[in-house]
PDB file of C-alpha atoms in Angstrom:
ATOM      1  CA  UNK A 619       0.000   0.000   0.000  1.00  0.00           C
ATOM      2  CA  UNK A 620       1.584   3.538  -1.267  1.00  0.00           C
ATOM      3  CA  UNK A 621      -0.385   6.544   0.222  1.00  0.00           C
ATOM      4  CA  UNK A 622      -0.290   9.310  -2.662  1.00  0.00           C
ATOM      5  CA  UNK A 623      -1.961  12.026  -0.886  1.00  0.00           C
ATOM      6  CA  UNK A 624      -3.535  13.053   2.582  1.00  0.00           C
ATOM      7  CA  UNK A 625      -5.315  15.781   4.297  1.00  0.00           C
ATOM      8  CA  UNK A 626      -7.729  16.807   6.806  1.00  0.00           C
ATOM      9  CA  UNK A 627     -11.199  17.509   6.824  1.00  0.00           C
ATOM     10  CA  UNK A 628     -12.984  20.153   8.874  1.00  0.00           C
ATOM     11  CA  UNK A 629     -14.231  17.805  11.052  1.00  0.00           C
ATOM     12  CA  UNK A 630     -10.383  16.438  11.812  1.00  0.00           C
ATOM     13  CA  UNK A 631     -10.588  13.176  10.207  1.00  0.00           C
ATOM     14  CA  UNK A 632      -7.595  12.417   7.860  1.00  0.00           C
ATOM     15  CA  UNK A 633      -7.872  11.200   4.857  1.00  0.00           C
ATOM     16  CA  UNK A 634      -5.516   9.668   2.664  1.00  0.00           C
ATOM     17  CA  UNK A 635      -5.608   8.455  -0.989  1.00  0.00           C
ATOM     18  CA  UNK A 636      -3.628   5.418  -1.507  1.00  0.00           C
ATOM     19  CA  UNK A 637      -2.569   2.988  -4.113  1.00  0.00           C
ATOM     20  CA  UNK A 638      -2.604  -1.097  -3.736  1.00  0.00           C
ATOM     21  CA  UNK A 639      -0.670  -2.126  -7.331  1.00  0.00           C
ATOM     22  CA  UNK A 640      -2.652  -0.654 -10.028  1.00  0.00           C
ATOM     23  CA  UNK A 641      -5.930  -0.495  -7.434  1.00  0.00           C
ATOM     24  CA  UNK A 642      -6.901   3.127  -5.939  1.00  0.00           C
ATOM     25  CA  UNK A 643      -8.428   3.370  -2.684  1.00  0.00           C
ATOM     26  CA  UNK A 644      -9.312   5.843  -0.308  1.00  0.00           C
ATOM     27  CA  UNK A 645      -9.085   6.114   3.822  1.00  0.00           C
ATOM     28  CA  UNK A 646     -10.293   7.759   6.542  1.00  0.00           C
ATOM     29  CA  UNK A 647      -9.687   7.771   9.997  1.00  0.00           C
ATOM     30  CA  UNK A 648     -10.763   9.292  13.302  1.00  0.00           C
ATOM     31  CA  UNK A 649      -9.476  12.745  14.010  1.00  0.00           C
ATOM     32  CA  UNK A 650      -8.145  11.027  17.344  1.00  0.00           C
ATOM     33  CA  UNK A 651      -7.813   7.841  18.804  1.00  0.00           C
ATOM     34  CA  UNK A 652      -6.061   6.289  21.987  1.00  0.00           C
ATOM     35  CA  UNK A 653      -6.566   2.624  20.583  1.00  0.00           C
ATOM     36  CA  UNK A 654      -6.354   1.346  16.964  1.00  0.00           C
ATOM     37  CA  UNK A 655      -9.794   1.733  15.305  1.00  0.00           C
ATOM     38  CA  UNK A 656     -12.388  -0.660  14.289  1.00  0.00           C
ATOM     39  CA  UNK A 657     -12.883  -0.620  10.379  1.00  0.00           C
ATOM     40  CA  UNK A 658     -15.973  -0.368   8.111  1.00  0.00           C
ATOM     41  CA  UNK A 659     -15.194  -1.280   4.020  1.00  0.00           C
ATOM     42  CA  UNK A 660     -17.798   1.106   2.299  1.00  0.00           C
ATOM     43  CA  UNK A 661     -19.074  -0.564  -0.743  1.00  0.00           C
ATOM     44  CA  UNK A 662     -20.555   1.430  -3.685  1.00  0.00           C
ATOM     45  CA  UNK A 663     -21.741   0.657  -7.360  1.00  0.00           C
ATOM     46  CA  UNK A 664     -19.771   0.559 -10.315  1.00  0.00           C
ATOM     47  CA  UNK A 665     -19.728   4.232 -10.818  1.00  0.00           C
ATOM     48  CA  UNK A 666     -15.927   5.225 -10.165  1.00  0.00           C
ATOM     49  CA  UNK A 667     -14.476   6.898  -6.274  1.00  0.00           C
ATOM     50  CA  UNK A 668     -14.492  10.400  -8.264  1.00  0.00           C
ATOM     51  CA  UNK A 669     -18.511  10.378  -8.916  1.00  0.00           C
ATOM     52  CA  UNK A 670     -19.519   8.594  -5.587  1.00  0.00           C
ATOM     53  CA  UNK A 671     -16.898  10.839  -3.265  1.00  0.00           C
ATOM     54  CA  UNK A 672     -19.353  13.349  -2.393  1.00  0.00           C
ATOM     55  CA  UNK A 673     -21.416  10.341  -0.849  1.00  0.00           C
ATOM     56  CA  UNK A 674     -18.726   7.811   0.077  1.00  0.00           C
ATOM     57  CA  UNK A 675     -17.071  10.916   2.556  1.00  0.00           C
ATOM     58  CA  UNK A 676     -20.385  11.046   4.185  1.00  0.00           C
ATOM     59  CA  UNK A 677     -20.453   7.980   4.938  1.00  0.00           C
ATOM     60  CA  UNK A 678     -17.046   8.134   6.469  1.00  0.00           C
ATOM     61  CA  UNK A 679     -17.332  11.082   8.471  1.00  0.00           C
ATOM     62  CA  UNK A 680     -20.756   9.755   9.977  1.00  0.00           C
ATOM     63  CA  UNK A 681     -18.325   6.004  10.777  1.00  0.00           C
ATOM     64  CA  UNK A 682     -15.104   8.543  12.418  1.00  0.00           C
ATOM     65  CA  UNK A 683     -18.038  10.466  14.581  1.00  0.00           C
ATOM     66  CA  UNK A 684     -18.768   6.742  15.711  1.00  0.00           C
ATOM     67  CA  UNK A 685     -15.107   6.008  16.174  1.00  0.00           C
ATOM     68  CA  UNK A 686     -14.509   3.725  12.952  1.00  0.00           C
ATOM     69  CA  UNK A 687     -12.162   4.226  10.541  1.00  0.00           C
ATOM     70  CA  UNK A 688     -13.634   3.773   6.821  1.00  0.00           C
ATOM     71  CA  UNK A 689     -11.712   2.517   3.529  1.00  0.00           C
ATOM     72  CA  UNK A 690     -12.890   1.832   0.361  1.00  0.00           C
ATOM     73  CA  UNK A 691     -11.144   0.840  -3.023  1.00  0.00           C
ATOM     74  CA  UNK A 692     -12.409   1.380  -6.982  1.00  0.00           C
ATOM     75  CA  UNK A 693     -14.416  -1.929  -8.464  1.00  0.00           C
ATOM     76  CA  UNK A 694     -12.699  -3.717 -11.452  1.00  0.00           C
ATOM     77  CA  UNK A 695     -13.643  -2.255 -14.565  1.00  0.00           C
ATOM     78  CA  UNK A 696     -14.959   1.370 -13.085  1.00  0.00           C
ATOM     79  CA  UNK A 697     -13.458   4.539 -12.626  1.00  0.00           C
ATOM     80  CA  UNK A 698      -9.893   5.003 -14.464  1.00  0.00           C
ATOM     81  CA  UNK A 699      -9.405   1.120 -14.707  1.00  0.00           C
ATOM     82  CA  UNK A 700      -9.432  -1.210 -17.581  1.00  0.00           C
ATOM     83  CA  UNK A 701     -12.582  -1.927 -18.948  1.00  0.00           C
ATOM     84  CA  UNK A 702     -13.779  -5.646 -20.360  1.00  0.00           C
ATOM     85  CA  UNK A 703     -15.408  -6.196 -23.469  1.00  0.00           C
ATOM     86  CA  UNK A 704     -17.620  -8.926 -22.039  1.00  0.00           C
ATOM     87  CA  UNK A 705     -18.962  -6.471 -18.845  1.00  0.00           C
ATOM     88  CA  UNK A 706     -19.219  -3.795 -21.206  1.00  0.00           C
ATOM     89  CA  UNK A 707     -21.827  -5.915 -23.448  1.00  0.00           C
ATOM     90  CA  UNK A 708     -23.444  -7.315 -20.458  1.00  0.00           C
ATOM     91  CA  UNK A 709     -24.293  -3.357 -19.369  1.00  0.00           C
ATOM     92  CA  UNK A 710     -25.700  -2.751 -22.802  1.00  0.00           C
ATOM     93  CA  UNK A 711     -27.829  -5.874 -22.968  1.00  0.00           C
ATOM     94  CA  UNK A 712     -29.126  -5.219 -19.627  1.00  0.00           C
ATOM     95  CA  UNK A 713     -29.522  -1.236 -20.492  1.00  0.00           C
ATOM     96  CA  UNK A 714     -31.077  -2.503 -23.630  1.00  0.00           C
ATOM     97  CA  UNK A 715     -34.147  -4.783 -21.884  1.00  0.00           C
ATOM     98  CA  UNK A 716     -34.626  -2.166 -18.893  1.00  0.00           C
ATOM     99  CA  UNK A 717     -35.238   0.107 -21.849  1.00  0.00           C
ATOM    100  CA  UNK A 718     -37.360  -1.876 -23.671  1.00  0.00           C
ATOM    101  CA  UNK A 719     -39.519  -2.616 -20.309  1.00  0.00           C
ATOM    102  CA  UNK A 720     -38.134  -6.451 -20.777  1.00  0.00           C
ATOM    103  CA  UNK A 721     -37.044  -8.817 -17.693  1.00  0.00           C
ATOM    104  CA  UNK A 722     -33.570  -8.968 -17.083  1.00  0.00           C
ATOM    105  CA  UNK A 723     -32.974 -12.877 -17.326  1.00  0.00           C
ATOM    106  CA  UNK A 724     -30.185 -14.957 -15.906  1.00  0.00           C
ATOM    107  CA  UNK A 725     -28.116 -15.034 -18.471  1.00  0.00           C
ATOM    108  CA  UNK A 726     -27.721 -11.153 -18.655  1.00  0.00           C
ATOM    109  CA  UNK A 727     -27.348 -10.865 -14.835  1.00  0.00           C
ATOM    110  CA  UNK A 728     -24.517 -13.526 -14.663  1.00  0.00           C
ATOM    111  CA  UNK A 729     -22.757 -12.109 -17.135  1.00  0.00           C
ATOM    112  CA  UNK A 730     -22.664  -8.968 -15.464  1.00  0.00           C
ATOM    113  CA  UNK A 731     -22.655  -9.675 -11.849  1.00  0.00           C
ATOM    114  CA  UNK A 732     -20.646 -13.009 -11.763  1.00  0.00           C
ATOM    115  CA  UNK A 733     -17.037 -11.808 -13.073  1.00  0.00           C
ATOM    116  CA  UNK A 734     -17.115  -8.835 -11.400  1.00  0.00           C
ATOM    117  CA  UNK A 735     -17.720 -10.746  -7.533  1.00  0.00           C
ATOM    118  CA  UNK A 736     -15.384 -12.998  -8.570  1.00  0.00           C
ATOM    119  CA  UNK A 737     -12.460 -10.270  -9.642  1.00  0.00           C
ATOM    120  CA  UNK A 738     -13.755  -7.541  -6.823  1.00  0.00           C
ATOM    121  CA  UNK A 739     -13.574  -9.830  -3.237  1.00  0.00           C
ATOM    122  CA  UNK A 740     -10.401 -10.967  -3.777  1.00  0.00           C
ATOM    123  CA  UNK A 741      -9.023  -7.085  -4.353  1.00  0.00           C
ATOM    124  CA  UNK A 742     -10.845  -6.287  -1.320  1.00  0.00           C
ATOM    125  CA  UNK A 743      -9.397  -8.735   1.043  1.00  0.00           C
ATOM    126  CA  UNK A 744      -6.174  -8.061  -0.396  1.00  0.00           C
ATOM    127  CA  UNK A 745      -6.830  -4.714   0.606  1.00  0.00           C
ATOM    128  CA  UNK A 746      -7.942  -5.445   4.280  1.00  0.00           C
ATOM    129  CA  UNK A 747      -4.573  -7.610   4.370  1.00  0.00           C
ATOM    130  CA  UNK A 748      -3.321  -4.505   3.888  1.00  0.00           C
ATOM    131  CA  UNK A 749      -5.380  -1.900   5.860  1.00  0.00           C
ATOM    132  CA  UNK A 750      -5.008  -4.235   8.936  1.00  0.00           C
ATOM    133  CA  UNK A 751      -1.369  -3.959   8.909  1.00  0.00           C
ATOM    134  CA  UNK A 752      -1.273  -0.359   9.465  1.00  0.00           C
ATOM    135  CA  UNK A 753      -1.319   0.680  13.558  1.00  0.00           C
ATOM    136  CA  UNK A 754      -3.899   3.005  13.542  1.00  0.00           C
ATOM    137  CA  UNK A 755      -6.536   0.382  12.601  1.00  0.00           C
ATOM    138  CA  UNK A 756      -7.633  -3.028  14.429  1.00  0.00           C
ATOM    139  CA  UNK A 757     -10.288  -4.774  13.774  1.00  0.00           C
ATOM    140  CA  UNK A 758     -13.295  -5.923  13.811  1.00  0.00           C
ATOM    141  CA  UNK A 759     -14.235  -5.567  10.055  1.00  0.00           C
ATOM    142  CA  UNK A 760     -17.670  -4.100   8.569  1.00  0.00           C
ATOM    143  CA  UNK A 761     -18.878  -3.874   5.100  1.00  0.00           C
ATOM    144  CA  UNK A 762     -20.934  -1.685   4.404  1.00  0.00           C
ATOM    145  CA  UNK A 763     -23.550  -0.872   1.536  1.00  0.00           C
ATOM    146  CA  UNK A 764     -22.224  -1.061  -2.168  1.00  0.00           C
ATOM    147  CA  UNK A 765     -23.188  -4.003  -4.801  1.00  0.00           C
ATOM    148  CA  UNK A 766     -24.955  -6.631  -2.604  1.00  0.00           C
ATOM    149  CA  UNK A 767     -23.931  -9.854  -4.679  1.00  0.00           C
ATOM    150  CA  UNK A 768     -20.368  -8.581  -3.413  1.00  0.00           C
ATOM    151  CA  UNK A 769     -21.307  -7.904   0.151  1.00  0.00           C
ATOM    152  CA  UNK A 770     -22.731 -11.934   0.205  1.00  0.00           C
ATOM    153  CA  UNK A 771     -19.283 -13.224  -1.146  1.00  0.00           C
ATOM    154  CA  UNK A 772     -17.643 -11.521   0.974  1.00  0.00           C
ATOM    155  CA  UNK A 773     -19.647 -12.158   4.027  1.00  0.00           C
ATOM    156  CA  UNK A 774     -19.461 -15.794   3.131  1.00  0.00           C
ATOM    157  CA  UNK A 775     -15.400 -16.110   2.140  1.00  0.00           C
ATOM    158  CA  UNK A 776     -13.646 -13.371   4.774  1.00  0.00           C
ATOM    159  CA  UNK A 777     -13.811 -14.820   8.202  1.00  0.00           C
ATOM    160  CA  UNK A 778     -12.336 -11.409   9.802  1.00  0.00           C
ATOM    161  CA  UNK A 779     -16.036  -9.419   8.104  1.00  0.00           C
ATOM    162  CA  UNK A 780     -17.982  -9.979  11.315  1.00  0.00           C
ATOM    163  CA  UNK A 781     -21.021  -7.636  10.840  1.00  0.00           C
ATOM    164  CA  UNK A 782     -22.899  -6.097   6.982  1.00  0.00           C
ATOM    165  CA  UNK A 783     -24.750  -3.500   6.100  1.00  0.00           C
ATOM    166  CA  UNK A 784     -26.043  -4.399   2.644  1.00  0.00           C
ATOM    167  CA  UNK A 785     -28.361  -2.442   0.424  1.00  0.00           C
ATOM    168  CA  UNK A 786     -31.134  -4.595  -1.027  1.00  0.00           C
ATOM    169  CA  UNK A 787     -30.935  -4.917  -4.850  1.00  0.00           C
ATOM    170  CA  UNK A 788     -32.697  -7.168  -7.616  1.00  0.00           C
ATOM    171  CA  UNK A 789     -29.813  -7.931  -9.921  1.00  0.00           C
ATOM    172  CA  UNK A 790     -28.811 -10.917  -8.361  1.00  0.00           C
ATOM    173  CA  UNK A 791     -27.503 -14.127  -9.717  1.00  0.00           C
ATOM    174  CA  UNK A 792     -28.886 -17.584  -8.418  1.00  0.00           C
ATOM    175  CA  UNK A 793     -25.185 -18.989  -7.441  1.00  0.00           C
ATOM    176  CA  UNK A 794     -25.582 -15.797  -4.891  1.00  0.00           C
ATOM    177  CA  UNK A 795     -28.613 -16.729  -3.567  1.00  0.00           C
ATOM    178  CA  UNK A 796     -27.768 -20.246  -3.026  1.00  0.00           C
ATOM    179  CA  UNK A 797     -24.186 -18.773  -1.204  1.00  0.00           C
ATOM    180  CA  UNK A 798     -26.538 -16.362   1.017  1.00  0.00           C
ATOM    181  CA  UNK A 799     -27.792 -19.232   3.005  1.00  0.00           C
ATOM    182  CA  UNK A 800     -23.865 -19.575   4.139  1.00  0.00           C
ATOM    183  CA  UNK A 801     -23.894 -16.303   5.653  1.00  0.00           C
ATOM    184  CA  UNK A 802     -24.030 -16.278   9.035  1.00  0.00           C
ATOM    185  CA  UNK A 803     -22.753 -13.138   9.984  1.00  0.00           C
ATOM    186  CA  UNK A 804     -25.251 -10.666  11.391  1.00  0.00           C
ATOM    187  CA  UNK A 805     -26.937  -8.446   8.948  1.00  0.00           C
ATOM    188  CA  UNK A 806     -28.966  -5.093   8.481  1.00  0.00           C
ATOM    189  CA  UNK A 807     -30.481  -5.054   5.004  1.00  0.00           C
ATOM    190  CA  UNK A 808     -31.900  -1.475   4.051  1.00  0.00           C
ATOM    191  CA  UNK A 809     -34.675  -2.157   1.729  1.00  0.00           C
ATOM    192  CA  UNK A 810     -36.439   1.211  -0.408  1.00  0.00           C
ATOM    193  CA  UNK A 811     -39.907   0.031  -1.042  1.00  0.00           C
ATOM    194  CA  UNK A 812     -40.689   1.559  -3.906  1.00  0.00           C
ATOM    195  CA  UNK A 813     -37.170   1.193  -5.610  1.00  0.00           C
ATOM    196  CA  UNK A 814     -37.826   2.546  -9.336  1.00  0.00           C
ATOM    197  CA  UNK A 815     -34.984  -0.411 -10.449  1.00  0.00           C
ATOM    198  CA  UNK A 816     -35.288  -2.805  -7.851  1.00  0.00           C
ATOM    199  CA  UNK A 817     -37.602  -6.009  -8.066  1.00  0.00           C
ATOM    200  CA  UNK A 818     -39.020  -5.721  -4.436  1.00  0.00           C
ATOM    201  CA  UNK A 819     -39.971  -9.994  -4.516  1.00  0.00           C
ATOM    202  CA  UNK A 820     -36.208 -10.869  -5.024  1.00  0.00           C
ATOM    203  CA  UNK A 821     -35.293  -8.815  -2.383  1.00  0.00           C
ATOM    204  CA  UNK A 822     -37.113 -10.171   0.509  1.00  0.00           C
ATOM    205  CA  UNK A 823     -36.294 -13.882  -1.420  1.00  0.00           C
ATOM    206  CA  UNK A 824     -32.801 -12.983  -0.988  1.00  0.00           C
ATOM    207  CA  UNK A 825     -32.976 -11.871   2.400  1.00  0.00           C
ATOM    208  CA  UNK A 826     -34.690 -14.901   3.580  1.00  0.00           C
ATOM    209  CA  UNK A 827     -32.241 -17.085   2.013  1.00  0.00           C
ATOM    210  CA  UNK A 828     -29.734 -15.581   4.318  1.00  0.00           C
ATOM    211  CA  UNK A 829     -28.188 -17.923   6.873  1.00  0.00           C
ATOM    212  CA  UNK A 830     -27.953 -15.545   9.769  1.00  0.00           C
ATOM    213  CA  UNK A 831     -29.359 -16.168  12.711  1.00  0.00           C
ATOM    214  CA  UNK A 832     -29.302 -12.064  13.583  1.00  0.00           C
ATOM    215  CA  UNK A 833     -30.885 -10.313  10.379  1.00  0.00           C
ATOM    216  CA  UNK A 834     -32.866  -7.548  10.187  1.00  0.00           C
ATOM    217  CA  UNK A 835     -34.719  -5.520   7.053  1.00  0.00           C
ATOM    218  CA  UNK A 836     -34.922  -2.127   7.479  1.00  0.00           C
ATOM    219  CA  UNK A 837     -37.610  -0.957   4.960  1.00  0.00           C
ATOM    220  CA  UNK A 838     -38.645   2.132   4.043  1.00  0.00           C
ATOM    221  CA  UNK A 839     -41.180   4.225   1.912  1.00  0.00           C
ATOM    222  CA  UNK A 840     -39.596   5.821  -1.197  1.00  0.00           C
ATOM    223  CA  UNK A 841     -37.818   5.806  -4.223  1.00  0.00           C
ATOM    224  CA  UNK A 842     -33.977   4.841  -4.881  1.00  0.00           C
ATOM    225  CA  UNK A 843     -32.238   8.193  -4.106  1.00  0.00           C
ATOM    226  CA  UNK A 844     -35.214   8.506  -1.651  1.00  0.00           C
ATOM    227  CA  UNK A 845     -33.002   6.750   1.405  1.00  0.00           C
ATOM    228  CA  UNK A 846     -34.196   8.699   4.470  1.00  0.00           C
ATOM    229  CA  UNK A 847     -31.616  10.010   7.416  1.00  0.00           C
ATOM    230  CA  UNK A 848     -32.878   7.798  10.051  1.00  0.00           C
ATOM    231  CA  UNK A 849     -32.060   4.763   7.883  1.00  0.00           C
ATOM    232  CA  UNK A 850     -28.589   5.685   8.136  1.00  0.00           C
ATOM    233  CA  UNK A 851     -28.937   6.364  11.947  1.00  0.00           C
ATOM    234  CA  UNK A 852     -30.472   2.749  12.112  1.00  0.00           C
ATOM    235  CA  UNK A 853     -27.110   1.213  10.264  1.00  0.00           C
ATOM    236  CA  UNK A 854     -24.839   3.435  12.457  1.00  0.00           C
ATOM    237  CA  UNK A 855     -26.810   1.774  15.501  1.00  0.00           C
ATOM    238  CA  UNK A 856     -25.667  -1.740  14.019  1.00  0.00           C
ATOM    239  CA  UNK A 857     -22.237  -1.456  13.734  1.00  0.00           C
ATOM    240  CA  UNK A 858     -21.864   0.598  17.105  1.00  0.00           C
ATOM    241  CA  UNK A 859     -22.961  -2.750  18.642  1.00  0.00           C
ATOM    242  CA  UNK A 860     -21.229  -5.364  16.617  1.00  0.00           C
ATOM    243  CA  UNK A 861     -17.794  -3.347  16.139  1.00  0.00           C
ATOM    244  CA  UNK A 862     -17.268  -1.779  19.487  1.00  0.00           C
TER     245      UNK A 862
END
């Protein structure tokens, strides 16, 4: 891990852009902190770290009030990084039947979703390898929010992820569901019920395939951008009592 650049918010908290091989990531810590600090990986969709920073530092500065430090890395195939030719067609088709008012079928959604799961948990526990080596952070791990199929992998293959935050989403392959019934981790789902691009039947099918014995939906009324403050206040609540 190279850090490239750092500075401080208004608030105190530090943050520091770093670089893990040809993977950019970002961290933030607590402005201060007499023990190393428990970390929360902030997920986010396939948009690049430049278009979701405005929200992503949010979400950090509302983890440092809490004590956490946050950390979060750009997805294969977004931002500045290489694109694939095969993910690139599997957007279009899927673009293409949304369009059209067509189901999204299997084939389309494993294309998409599949490959990137499979390149983006490995990257991120290389990067908690990483992150956990430095003094200033300890552990116990969250994940938090970002593509959900992602959030299940990694719930299921990183043993030091002891708590997630996911956001419900409908674009989810059937090898996911079957691994959801391995998590047992606990779990706070945040569920918008009237999600504009989010089958609301596959959501609560995925979230009762999950294995964990301490799960909980958090659903509320509106729209996908329509995510209320409380719901936030509800996650925060979560990790305070599974990290601290």
């Amino acid at each position: 891990m190279r850090f490239t650049s750092e500075r401080r918010l208004d608030d105190g908290v530090l943050e520091r852009e770093f670089t893990l091989g040809e993977i950019p990531g970002l961290l933030w810590t607590p402005p201060s902190a007499s023990a190393p600090a428990p970390l929360i990986l902030l997920g986010h969709p396939p948009l690049g770290l430049r278009t979701m920073y405005p929200r992503l530092v949010d979400r950090a500065r509302s983890a440092a009030a809490d004590g956490f430090a946050a950390a979060t890395i750009e997805l294969p195939g977004s931002g500045d990084r290489p694109r694939r030719a095969a993910a690139e067609q599997a957007r279009a088709d899927m673009r293409r039947a949304v369009e059209a008012g067509e189901p999204v079928g299997d084939e389309i959604i494993d294309a998409l979703v599949l490959p990137l799961v499979d390149r983006a948990v490995p990257e991120w526990q290389t990067a908690l390898d990483a992150l956990l080596a430095l003094p200033e952070i300890g552990g116990p791990v969250g994940y938090s929010g970002g593509i959900i199929s992602v959030g299940v992998r990694l719930a299921v293959v990183e043993p030091r992820v002891v708590a997630a935050g996911l956001f419900a989403g409908s674009f989810v392959p059937r090898a996911i569901l079957e691994e959801a019934r391995r998590v047992t981790v606990p779990l706070h789902v945040l569920l918008q019920w009237d999600d504009e691009g989010n089958d609301r039947q596959a959501s609560l099918d995925l979230f009762d395939a999950f294995g964990s014995a301490e799960k909980t939906l958090h659903a509320t009324m509106g729209g996908h951008t329509g995510v209320p403050r409380f719901a936030g206040d509800a996650a925060a609540r979560f990790f305070a009592r599974h990290l601290k």
